[in-house]
Amino acid sequence: MVKAADRAKNPARSSVWLEKRAARSGGGPAGLDRDRIVAASIRMLDEEGLAKLSMRKLATELGVTAMSLYWYVDTKDDILEYAMDSVYGEIDLAAVDAAADWRDRIRLLALDYRRMLVRHGWMSPSAGQYLNIGPNAIAVGQKIHDTVAETGLSLDRRPSAMSAVFQFVYGYGTVESQFGRRAAEAGMSQDEFYVESVNAFRDDTDLAEQVEGLKEILDERTSHDSLSVIWDRDFGYALDVLIAGIEVMVAREAEGA
Amino acid sequence: MVKAADRAKNPARSSVWLEKRAARSGGGPAGLDRDRIVAASIRMLDEEGLAKLSMRKLATELGVTAMSLYWYVDTKDDILEYAMDSVYGEIDLAAVDAAADWRDRIRLLALDYRRMLVRHGWMSPSAGQYLNIGPNAIAVGQKIHDTVAETGLSLDRRPSAMSAVFQFVYGYGTVESQFGRRAAEAGMSQDEFYVESVNAFRDDTDLAEQVEGLKEILDERTSHDSLSVIWDRDFGYALDVLIAGIEVMVAREAEGA
DNA sequence: CCAGTTCTCGTACACCGTACAAGGACTCTC
DNA sequence: GAGAGTCCTTGTACGGTGTACGAGAACTGG
């Protein structure tokens, strides 16, 4: 095991995954176990949020002292990395294979990824902070890679197409999930929270003056549909844009060749 | 002023910007000032990173006690919101107006936004966590909105096009800046850090087996060009995809009408 | 039963954000 | 110049945080 203080110095140790470490298993008095720790941390993260998770609380939840956890894990960050990879595993890669063509595959992957980010509001901040190179995250990355390869896009264009789609999904999922988190913290539904926010916004004359047109558009959109419908539709439209864009690039390459 | 404990309860107070508060100005013994505090915090954030910024250190930097800051600000979060909006102001909106057409405008906005995220590594995590509704952020948002309107896209498609482009930029900038941050923490250049990481990756047989093809592609790309060249090129290609996609959607709407 | 390993715990340290109340510094009025 | 009132700064304290360290409990194999 590696002390937390040593971790930062060596880039090869900047992630749990870049170091061979046997998963120390339970059998001790408390029946602890890395899997149990990670599962409990995911449950607590989903319920209470990233900011509220502490080693002491997690330990209490497991009927144990904070320091007991450090037998199975070097650092709080490690737990987050394990938790992250675990939820990457929720993306259903088998369902992706069943899709008809690369367009549907991209749509499925993107939707599943987005849903995962929204389901686990702590994922966006975490995914931005750590290297995402656990086995499940890598499997997802490879599936994305394979799918983009199917488009026929040339090799040196593929990484940009991958990031165009999936960095978008990350950004979209981040906004959506953080909005949901804030609503939940205020004890409201998303729609209620949205109305409250717009009202607070309207009361602030400085801000309101600055935007004029923008607010009416937002009002118009939300008067017809609930926020979750809007999230879904906008996301679908954006994927249309991305897929159309990839098709164009493929066609241009075909012409040029 | 509002106590930190009260902030969470009221959604109308979930941001500094949603509350009328005069900027309390200096004149006291220490010559403190909200602008000075925000400027100092940005400097420290850029140099030391988000995790290292504390009220006590920031105060020391300003030759003052931690509690003095609370005269000008309710909360540490407030400082971050002010700092965020301040760097949104670094995006050169006037330059965008000078561009020839909406394609160039989108490119300029996206590039400036990305550069800002990379320049200030603490922005990505912060922007994901707070509402971005300070005056400068709103101004950027409105410029994006106006630019997308120029494409001729119908009203209900615009938000999705906006997010397709700028959520992508956010995701891309996040990855790029966090990679840079990690490299800096390890005391290396980005290219050195990349090589080290790939080597550590290669040494891990479990991970290495899983990817096979992927690694060769990465090697091939980085053997020709430095990472910063690759970042730039991939970003440009991805914008090509997005712009092409928008053009297709505009054309489809024209046909349908 | 005993030795050795595996696991748990109590204590402690250095830090964090910030509530509260005392008091210094400046400004304005007479 | 004296006094009042406001503006600003500070010291102290509370309840948290991650985790280093060493003692000791529990379990395992001989």
Coordinates of C-alpha atoms (C1' of nucleotides) in Angstrom, one line a residue:
Chain A
M1 CA 0.0 0.0 0.0
V2 CA 1.0 3.6 -0.6
K3 CA 0.7 6.5 1.8
A4 CA -1.4 9.3 0.6
A5 CA 1.5 11.7 0.8
D6 CA 3.5 9.6 -1.6
R7 CA 0.8 9.4 -4.2
A8 CA 1.1 12.9 -5.6
K9 CA 4.8 12.7 -6.3
N10 CA 4.7 9.8 -8.8
P11 CA 2.5 10.2 -11.8
A12 CA 2.4 6.4 -12.2
R13 CA 0.6 6.4 -8.9
S14 CA -1.8 9.2 -9.8
S15 CA -4.6 6.7 -10.0
V16 CA -5.6 3.6 -8.2
W17 CA -5.6 1.7 -11.4
L18 CA -2.0 2.4 -12.2
E19 CA -0.7 0.3 -9.4
K20 CA -0.9 -3.4 -8.8
R21 CA -2.8 -3.8 -5.6
A22 CA -4.5 -6.9 -4.5
A23 CA -8.1 -6.3 -3.2
R24 CA -7.6 -7.0 0.4
S25 CA -10.6 -9.1 1.4
G26 CA -12.6 -9.3 4.6
G27 CA -12.6 -12.1 7.0
G28 CA -11.9 -9.8 9.9
P29 CA -14.3 -9.2 12.8
A30 CA -16.3 -6.6 10.9
G31 CA -16.6 -8.6 7.7
L32 CA -15.4 -5.6 5.7
D33 CA -14.5 -5.8 2.1
R34 CA -13.5 -3.4 -0.6
D35 CA -16.6 -4.2 -2.6
R36 CA -18.8 -3.5 0.4
I37 CA -17.1 -0.2 1.0
V38 CA -17.5 0.9 -2.6
A39 CA -21.1 -0.2 -2.7
A40 CA -21.9 1.7 0.5
S41 CA -20.1 4.8 -0.8
I42 CA -22.1 4.8 -4.0
R43 CA -25.3 4.5 -2.0
M44 CA -24.3 7.4 0.2
L45 CA -23.1 9.5 -2.7
D46 CA -26.4 9.0 -4.5
E47 CA -28.4 10.0 -1.4
E48 CA -26.3 12.7 0.2
G49 CA -24.0 14.0 -2.5
L50 CA -20.3 14.3 -3.0
A51 CA -19.8 17.1 -0.4
K52 CA -21.4 15.1 2.4
L53 CA -19.4 12.0 2.0
S54 CA -16.8 11.6 4.7
M55 CA -14.7 8.7 5.8
R56 CA -16.2 8.9 9.3
K57 CA -19.8 8.8 8.0
L58 CA -19.0 6.1 5.6
A59 CA -17.4 4.0 8.3
T60 CA -20.3 4.6 10.6
E61 CA -22.7 3.4 7.9
L62 CA -20.6 0.2 7.7
G63 CA -20.5 -0.2 11.5
V64 CA -16.8 0.5 11.8
T65 CA -14.3 3.2 12.5
A66 CA -12.9 5.6 9.9
M67 CA -9.4 4.1 10.2
S68 CA -10.6 0.6 9.4
L69 CA -11.3 1.7 5.8
Y70 CA -7.7 2.5 5.3
W71 CA -6.8 -1.2 5.4
Y72 CA -8.7 -1.7 2.1
V73 CA -7.9 1.7 0.6
D74 CA -5.1 4.2 0.6
T75 CA -7.1 7.3 0.3
K76 CA -10.6 8.8 0.1
D77 CA -9.8 9.5 -3.5
D78 CA -9.3 5.8 -4.1
I79 CA -12.8 5.1 -3.0
L80 CA -14.1 7.7 -5.4
E81 CA -12.2 6.2 -8.3
Y82 CA -13.5 2.7 -7.5
A83 CA -17.0 4.1 -7.2
M84 CA -16.7 5.9 -10.5
D85 CA -15.6 2.8 -12.3
S86 CA -18.3 0.8 -10.8
V87 CA -21.0 3.1 -12.2
Y88 CA -19.4 3.1 -15.6
G89 CA -20.3 -0.6 -15.5
E90 CA -23.9 0.4 -15.5
I91 CA -23.7 1.4 -19.1
D92 CA -25.2 -1.5 -21.1
L93 CA -22.6 -2.3 -23.8
A94 CA -24.4 -5.4 -24.9
A95 CA -27.5 -3.4 -25.8
V96 CA -25.3 -1.2 -27.9
D97 CA -24.1 -4.2 -30.0
A98 CA -27.7 -5.1 -30.8
A99 CA -28.3 -1.7 -32.4
A100 CA -28.8 -1.5 -36.2
D101 CA -26.0 0.8 -37.2
W102 CA -23.5 3.2 -35.9
R103 CA -26.0 6.0 -35.6
D104 CA -28.2 4.1 -33.3
R105 CA -25.1 2.8 -31.4
I106 CA -24.0 6.4 -30.8
R107 CA -27.4 7.4 -29.7
L108 CA -27.7 4.5 -27.3
L109 CA -24.2 5.0 -25.8
A110 CA -24.8 8.7 -25.5
L111 CA -28.2 8.3 -23.8
D112 CA -26.9 5.6 -21.4
Y113 CA -23.9 7.8 -20.5
R114 CA -26.1 10.8 -20.0
R115 CA -28.6 8.9 -17.8
M116 CA -25.7 7.5 -15.7
L117 CA -24.4 11.0 -15.1
V118 CA -27.8 12.2 -14.1
R119 CA -28.5 9.2 -11.9
H120 CA -25.3 9.8 -10.0
G121 CA -24.9 13.5 -9.6
W122 CA -21.4 13.1 -8.0
M123 CA -20.1 11.6 -11.2
S124 CA -19.6 14.7 -13.3
P125 CA -17.4 16.5 -10.7
S126 CA -15.5 13.3 -10.1
A127 CA -15.0 12.3 -13.7
G128 CA -13.6 15.7 -14.4
Q129 CA -11.0 15.3 -11.6
Y130 CA -9.6 11.8 -11.9
L131 CA -8.2 9.8 -14.7
N132 CA -11.0 7.5 -15.9
I133 CA -9.0 4.4 -16.6
G134 CA -10.7 1.7 -14.5
P135 CA -11.7 -1.5 -16.4
N136 CA -15.3 -0.4 -16.9
A137 CA -14.4 3.1 -18.0
I138 CA -11.9 1.6 -20.5
A139 CA -14.5 -0.8 -21.8
V140 CA -16.9 2.0 -22.5
G141 CA -14.1 4.0 -24.1
Q142 CA -13.2 1.2 -26.4
K143 CA -16.9 0.7 -27.3
I144 CA -17.1 4.3 -28.2
H145 CA -13.9 4.0 -30.3
D146 CA -15.2 0.9 -32.1
T147 CA -18.4 2.6 -32.9
V148 CA -16.8 5.7 -34.3
A149 CA -14.6 3.4 -36.4
E150 CA -17.7 2.1 -38.0
T151 CA -18.6 5.5 -39.4
G152 CA -15.8 5.1 -41.9
L153 CA -14.1 8.2 -40.7
S154 CA -10.4 8.3 -41.3
L155 CA -8.1 7.4 -38.4
D156 CA -6.9 10.8 -37.5
R157 CA -10.4 12.2 -37.5
R158 CA -11.8 9.7 -35.1
P159 CA -10.6 11.1 -31.9
S160 CA -12.2 14.4 -32.7
A161 CA -15.5 12.8 -33.6
M162 CA -15.3 10.8 -30.3
S163 CA -14.8 13.9 -28.3
A164 CA -17.3 16.0 -30.2
V165 CA -20.0 13.5 -29.2
F166 CA -18.9 12.4 -25.8
Q167 CA -17.5 15.6 -24.4
F168 CA -20.8 17.1 -25.4
V169 CA -22.6 14.3 -23.5
Y170 CA -20.4 14.9 -20.5
G171 CA -21.2 18.7 -20.6
Y172 CA -24.9 18.1 -21.1
G173 CA -25.1 15.5 -18.3
T174 CA -23.1 17.8 -16.0
V175 CA -25.5 20.7 -16.4
E176 CA -28.6 18.5 -16.2
S177 CA -27.4 16.6 -13.1
Q178 CA -26.2 19.7 -11.2
F179 CA -29.5 21.4 -11.9
G180 CA -31.3 18.4 -10.5
R181 CA -28.9 18.3 -7.5
R182 CA -29.7 22.0 -6.7
A183 CA -33.4 21.4 -7.0
A184 CA -33.2 18.5 -4.7
E185 CA -31.2 20.5 -2.1
A186 CA -33.8 23.1 -2.2
G187 CA -36.4 20.4 -1.6
M188 CA -38.3 21.0 -4.9
S189 CA -39.0 19.3 -8.2
Q190 CA -37.0 20.5 -11.1
D191 CA -39.9 22.4 -12.6
E192 CA -40.6 24.2 -9.3
F193 CA -37.0 25.0 -8.9
Y194 CA -36.9 26.4 -12.4
V195 CA -39.9 28.7 -11.9
E196 CA -38.4 29.9 -8.6
S197 CA -35.1 30.6 -10.2
V198 CA -36.6 32.5 -13.1
N199 CA -38.6 34.6 -10.7
A200 CA -35.6 35.4 -8.6
F201 CA -33.9 36.3 -11.9
R202 CA -36.8 38.6 -13.0
D203 CA -36.7 40.4 -9.7
D204 CA -33.1 41.3 -10.2
T205 CA -33.4 44.3 -12.5
D206 CA -29.7 44.5 -13.4
L207 CA -29.7 40.9 -14.7
A208 CA -33.1 41.1 -16.2
E209 CA -32.4 44.1 -18.3
Q210 CA -29.3 42.5 -19.7
V211 CA -31.1 39.7 -21.3
E212 CA -34.5 40.8 -22.5
G213 CA -35.2 38.4 -25.4
L214 CA -33.6 35.4 -23.8
K215 CA -36.1 35.2 -20.9
E216 CA -39.2 35.2 -23.1
I217 CA -37.8 32.3 -25.1
L218 CA -37.2 30.4 -21.9
D219 CA -40.7 31.1 -20.6
E220 CA -42.2 30.1 -23.9
R221 CA -40.4 26.7 -23.9
T222 CA -41.3 25.9 -20.3
S223 CA -44.9 26.9 -20.6
H224 CA -45.6 24.0 -22.9
D225 CA -43.5 21.2 -21.6
S226 CA -42.0 20.0 -18.4
L227 CA -38.3 20.4 -17.9
S228 CA -37.6 16.7 -18.3
V229 CA -39.3 16.6 -21.7
I230 CA -37.2 19.6 -22.7
W231 CA -34.0 18.0 -21.5
D232 CA -34.8 14.9 -23.6
R233 CA -35.8 16.7 -26.7
D234 CA -32.8 19.1 -26.8
F235 CA -30.5 16.2 -26.2
G236 CA -32.0 14.3 -29.1
Y237 CA -31.7 17.3 -31.4
A238 CA -28.1 17.9 -30.5
L239 CA -27.3 14.3 -31.3
D240 CA -29.0 14.8 -34.7
V241 CA -26.6 17.7 -35.3
L242 CA -23.6 15.6 -34.3
I243 CA -24.5 12.6 -36.4
A244 CA -25.3 14.8 -39.4
G245 CA -22.0 16.4 -39.0
I246 CA -20.1 13.1 -38.9
E247 CA -21.9 12.0 -42.0
V248 CA -20.8 15.1 -43.8
M249 CA -17.2 14.6 -42.8
V250 CA -17.3 11.0 -44.0
A251 CA -18.8 12.1 -47.3
R252 CA -16.2 14.8 -47.8
E253 CA -13.5 12.3 -47.2
A254 CA -15.0 10.0 -49.7
E255 CA -15.1 12.8 -52.3
G256 CA -11.5 13.8 -51.6
A257 CA -10.3 10.2 -52.0
Chain B
M1 CA -25.7 40.2 4.2
V2 CA -26.7 36.6 4.6
K3 CA -25.3 33.9 6.8
A4 CA -23.9 30.9 5.1
A5 CA -26.4 28.6 6.9
D6 CA -29.4 30.5 5.5
R7 CA -28.1 30.3 1.9
A8 CA -28.9 26.7 1.2
K9 CA -32.6 27.0 2.2
N10 CA -33.7 29.5 -0.3
P11 CA -33.2 28.9 -4.0
A12 CA -33.4 32.6 -4.7
R13 CA -30.2 32.8 -2.6
S14 CA -28.4 29.9 -4.2
S15 CA -26.2 32.3 -6.0
V16 CA -24.5 35.6 -5.1
W17 CA -26.0 37.1 -8.2
L18 CA -29.6 36.5 -7.1
E19 CA -29.5 38.9 -4.3
K20 CA -29.0 42.6 -4.2
R21 CA -25.9 43.3 -2.3
A22 CA -23.9 46.5 -2.5
A23 CA -20.2 45.8 -3.0
R24 CA -18.9 47.0 0.3
S25 CA -15.8 49.0 -0.5
G26 CA -12.6 49.6 1.4
G27 CA -11.4 52.6 3.3
G28 CA -10.7 50.6 6.4
P29 CA -7.2 50.2 7.8
A30 CA -6.3 47.3 5.5
G31 CA -7.5 49.0 2.4
L32 CA -9.5 45.9 1.5
D33 CA -12.0 45.7 -1.2
R34 CA -14.1 43.0 -2.9
D35 CA -12.3 43.6 -6.2
R36 CA -8.9 43.1 -4.5
I37 CA -10.1 40.0 -2.8
V38 CA -11.4 38.5 -6.1
A39 CA -8.3 39.5 -8.0
A40 CA -6.1 37.9 -5.3
S41 CA -8.2 34.7 -5.3
I42 CA -7.9 34.4 -9.0
R43 CA -4.1 34.7 -8.8
M44 CA -3.9 32.1 -6.1
L45 CA -6.3 29.7 -7.9
D46 CA -4.3 29.9 -11.0
E47 CA -1.1 29.2 -9.2
E48 CA -2.1 26.7 -6.5
G49 CA -5.3 25.2 -7.7
L50 CA -8.8 25.0 -6.4
A51 CA -8.0 22.5 -3.6
K52 CA -5.3 24.7 -2.1
L53 CA -7.3 27.9 -1.8
S54 CA -8.4 28.6 1.8
M55 CA -9.8 31.6 3.4
R56 CA -6.9 31.8 5.8
K57 CA -4.3 31.6 3.0
L58 CA -6.1 34.1 0.9
A59 CA -6.4 36.5 3.9
T60 CA -2.7 36.1 4.6
E61 CA -1.9 36.9 1.0
L62 CA -3.8 40.1 1.5
G63 CA -2.1 40.9 4.8
V64 CA -5.3 40.4 6.8
T65 CA -7.1 37.8 8.9
A66 CA -9.5 35.3 7.5
M67 CA -12.5 36.8 9.2
S68 CA -11.9 40.2 7.6
L69 CA -12.9 38.7 4.3
Y70 CA -16.3 38.0 5.6
W71 CA -17.1 41.7 5.7
Y72 CA -17.0 41.8 1.9
V73 CA -18.4 38.3 1.2
D74 CA -20.8 35.9 2.9
T75 CA -19.1 32.7 2.0
K76 CA -16.1 31.1 0.3
D77 CA -18.5 30.0 -2.4
D78 CA -19.3 33.7 -3.1
I79 CA -15.6 34.4 -3.8
L80 CA -15.6 31.6 -6.3
E81 CA -18.7 32.8 -8.0
Y82 CA -17.2 36.3 -8.3
A83 CA -13.9 34.9 -9.5
M84 CA -15.7 32.8 -12.1
D85 CA -17.6 35.7 -13.5
S86 CA -14.5 37.7 -13.6
V87 CA -12.7 35.3 -15.9
Y88 CA -15.8 35.0 -18.1
G89 CA -15.0 38.6 -18.8
E90 CA -11.7 37.5 -20.4
I91 CA -13.6 36.2 -23.4
D92 CA -13.3 38.8 -26.1
L93 CA -16.8 39.4 -27.4
A94 CA -15.8 42.4 -29.4
A95 CA -13.5 40.2 -31.5
V96 CA -16.4 37.8 -32.1
D97 CA -18.5 40.6 -33.7
A98 CA -15.7 41.4 -36.1
A99 CA -15.8 37.8 -37.6
A100 CA -17.1 37.3 -41.1
D101 CA -20.0 35.0 -40.5
W102 CA -21.6 32.7 -37.9
R103 CA -19.2 29.9 -38.6
D104 CA -16.2 32.0 -37.7
R105 CA -18.0 33.5 -34.7
I106 CA -18.7 30.1 -33.3
R107 CA -15.1 29.1 -33.9
L108 CA -13.8 32.2 -32.1
L109 CA -16.2 31.9 -29.2
A110 CA -15.4 28.2 -28.8
L111 CA -11.7 28.7 -29.0
D112 CA -11.8 31.6 -26.5
Y113 CA -13.9 29.7 -24.1
R114 CA -11.7 26.7 -24.3
R115 CA -8.6 28.8 -23.8
M116 CA -10.1 30.4 -20.8
L117 CA -10.9 27.0 -19.3
V118 CA -7.4 25.8 -19.8
R119 CA -5.8 29.0 -18.5
H120 CA -7.8 28.7 -15.3
G121 CA -7.8 25.0 -14.4
W122 CA -10.2 25.7 -11.5
M123 CA -12.9 26.9 -13.8
S124 CA -14.2 23.6 -15.0
P125 CA -15.0 22.2 -11.6
S126 CA -16.4 25.5 -10.5
A127 CA -18.5 26.1 -13.5
G128 CA -20.1 22.7 -13.1
Q129 CA -21.0 23.4 -9.5
Y130 CA -22.5 26.9 -9.5
L131 CA -25.1 28.7 -11.6
N132 CA -23.2 30.7 -14.1
I133 CA -25.3 33.8 -14.1
G134 CA -23.0 36.7 -13.3
P135 CA -23.0 39.6 -15.7
N136 CA -20.1 38.4 -17.7
A137 CA -21.3 34.9 -18.0
I138 CA -24.7 36.1 -19.1
A139 CA -23.1 38.3 -21.7
V140 CA -21.2 35.4 -23.1
G141 CA -24.4 33.3 -23.1
Q142 CA -26.3 36.0 -25.0
K143 CA -23.5 36.3 -27.5
I144 CA -23.7 32.5 -28.1
H145 CA -27.4 32.8 -28.4
D146 CA -27.2 35.6 -30.9
T147 CA -24.6 33.7 -32.9
V148 CA -26.7 30.6 -33.1
A149 CA -29.7 32.7 -34.2
E150 CA -27.7 33.8 -37.2
T151 CA -27.5 30.3 -38.5
G152 CA -31.2 30.5 -39.5
L153 CA -32.0 27.5 -37.3
S154 CA -35.6 27.5 -36.0
L155 CA -36.3 28.8 -32.5
D156 CA -36.9 25.4 -30.9
R157 CA -33.7 23.9 -32.3
R158 CA -31.4 26.7 -31.1
P159 CA -30.9 25.6 -27.6
S160 CA -29.9 22.2 -28.7
A161 CA -27.4 23.6 -31.2
M162 CA -26.0 25.9 -28.5
S163 CA -25.5 23.0 -26.1
A164 CA -24.1 20.8 -28.8
V165 CA -21.3 23.3 -29.4
F166 CA -20.7 24.7 -26.0
Q167 CA -21.2 21.7 -23.8
F168 CA -18.7 20.0 -26.1
V169 CA -16.3 22.9 -25.5
Y170 CA -16.9 22.6 -21.8
G171 CA -16.2 18.9 -21.8
Y172 CA -13.1 19.3 -24.0
G173 CA -11.7 22.2 -22.0
T174 CA -12.3 20.2 -18.8
V175 CA -10.3 17.2 -20.0
E176 CA -7.6 19.3 -21.4
S177 CA -7.2 21.5 -18.4
Q178 CA -7.3 18.7 -15.9
F179 CA -4.7 16.8 -17.8
G180 CA -2.5 19.9 -17.6
R181 CA -3.2 20.3 -13.9
R182 CA -2.1 16.8 -13.2
A183 CA 1.0 17.2 -15.3
A184 CA 1.9 20.4 -13.4
E185 CA 1.3 18.7 -10.1
A186 CA 3.7 16.0 -11.1
G187 CA 6.2 18.7 -12.1
M188 CA 6.3 17.7 -15.7
S189 CA 5.4 19.0 -19.1
Q190 CA 2.3 17.6 -20.6
D191 CA 4.2 15.5 -23.1
E192 CA 6.5 14.1 -20.4
F193 CA 3.5 13.3 -18.2
Y194 CA 1.7 11.7 -21.2
V195 CA 4.7 9.4 -21.9
E196 CA 5.0 8.5 -18.2
S197 CA 1.3 7.7 -18.0
V198 CA 1.4 5.5 -21.1
N199 CA 4.3 3.6 -19.7
A200 CA 2.6 3.0 -16.4
F201 CA -0.4 1.9 -18.4
R202 CA 1.7 -0.5 -20.4
D203 CA 3.2 -2.0 -17.3
D204 CA -0.2 -2.9 -16.0
T205 CA -0.9 -6.1 -17.9
D206 CA -4.6 -6.2 -17.0
L207 CA -5.3 -2.8 -18.4
A208 CA -3.0 -3.2 -21.4
E209 CA -4.5 -6.5 -22.5
Q210 CA -7.9 -4.9 -22.5
V211 CA -7.2 -2.3 -25.0
E212 CA -4.6 -3.6 -27.5
G213 CA -5.5 -1.5 -30.6
L214 CA -6.2 1.7 -28.8
K215 CA -2.7 2.1 -27.4
E216 CA -1.0 1.8 -30.8
I217 CA -3.2 4.5 -32.2
L218 CA -2.3 6.7 -29.3
D219 CA 1.4 6.0 -29.7
E220 CA 1.2 6.7 -33.4
R221 CA -0.5 10.1 -32.9
T222 CA 1.9 11.3 -30.2
S223 CA 5.1 10.1 -32.0
H224 CA 4.5 12.8 -34.7
D225 CA 3.2 15.8 -32.8
S226 CA 3.3 17.3 -29.4
L227 CA 0.2 17.0 -27.3
S228 CA -0.6 20.7 -27.6
V229 CA -0.7 20.3 -31.4
I230 CA -3.0 17.4 -31.1
W231 CA -5.3 19.2 -28.7
D232 CA -5.6 22.0 -31.2
R233 CA -6.2 19.9 -34.2
D234 CA -8.7 17.6 -32.6
F235 CA -10.6 20.6 -31.3
G236 CA -10.7 22.2 -34.8
Y237 CA -11.9 19.0 -36.4
A238 CA -14.6 18.6 -33.8
L239 CA -15.8 22.1 -34.5
D240 CA -15.9 21.2 -38.2
V241 CA -18.2 18.3 -37.4
L242 CA -20.5 20.5 -35.3
I243 CA -20.7 23.3 -37.9
A244 CA -21.3 20.9 -40.7
G245 CA -24.0 19.3 -38.6
I246 CA -25.7 22.7 -38.0
E247 CA -25.6 23.4 -41.7
V248 CA -27.3 20.2 -42.5
M249 CA -30.1 20.9 -40.0
V250 CA -30.6 24.3 -41.4
A251 CA -30.8 22.9 -44.9
R252 CA -33.3 20.2 -43.8
E253 CA -35.5 22.9 -42.3
A254 CA -35.3 24.9 -45.5
E255 CA -36.4 21.9 -47.5
G256 CA -39.2 21.0 -45.2
A257 CA -40.6 24.5 -45.3
Chain C
dC1 C1' -1.7 -23.7 23.0
dC2 C1' 1.1 -20.6 20.7
dA3 C1' 3.2 -17.6 16.9
dG4 C1' 2.2 -14.9 13.2
dT5 C1' -0.7 -12.6 10.3
dT6 C1' -4.7 -10.0 9.4
dC7 C1' -7.6 -6.6 10.7
dT8 C1' -9.7 -2.8 13.9
dC9 C1' -9.5 1.0 16.8
dG10 C1' -8.2 5.3 19.8
dT11 C1' -5.7 9.1 19.8
dA12 C1' -3.6 13.0 17.7
dC13 C1' -2.3 16.5 14.2
dA14 C1' -2.9 19.9 11.0
dC15 C1' -6.1 21.9 8.5
dC16 C1' -10.8 23.7 7.1
dG17 C1' -15.2 27.2 6.9
dT18 C1' -17.3 30.4 9.7
dA19 C1' -20.2 32.2 14.1
dC20 C1' -19.8 35.5 17.6
dA21 C1' -18.4 39.4 20.1
dA22 C1' -14.9 42.7 21.4
dG23 C1' -12.5 46.5 20.0
dG24 C1' -9.7 49.5 16.9
dA25 C1' -10.0 53.0 13.2
dC26 C1' -12.0 56.3 10.9
dT27 C1' -15.8 60.1 9.9
dC28 C1' -19.0 63.3 11.0
dT29 C1' -21.2 66.6 14.0
dC30 C1' -21.0 70.1 17.4
Chain D
dG1 C1' -11.0 69.4 20.0
dA2 C1' -14.5 66.1 22.0
dG3 C1' -17.8 62.7 21.4
dA4 C1' -20.9 59.7 18.9
dG5 C1' -21.6 56.6 15.5
dT6 C1' -20.3 53.9 11.8
dC7 C1' -17.1 51.0 9.4
dC8 C1' -13.8 47.6 9.5
dT9 C1' -10.6 44.1 11.7
dT10 C1' -9.4 40.7 14.9
dG11 C1' -9.1 36.7 18.5
dT12 C1' -11.2 32.9 20.0
dA13 C1' -13.9 28.9 19.5
dC14 C1' -16.7 25.1 17.4
dG15 C1' -17.4 21.3 14.8
dG16 C1' -16.0 19.3 11.2
dT17 C1' -12.3 17.2 7.7
dG18 C1' -8.4 13.5 5.9
dT19 C1' -5.2 10.5 7.7
dA20 C1' -0.4 9.1 10.3
dC21 C1' 0.9 6.2 13.9
dG22 C1' 1.0 2.6 17.2
dA23 C1' -1.5 -0.5 20.3
dG24 C1' -4.2 -4.3 20.5
dA25 C1' -7.9 -7.5 19.1
dA26 C1' -9.3 -11.4 16.2
dC27 C1' -8.5 -14.9 13.5
dT28 C1' -5.3 -18.7 11.2
dG29 C1' -2.1 -22.4 10.7
dG30 C1' 1.2 -25.4 13.1

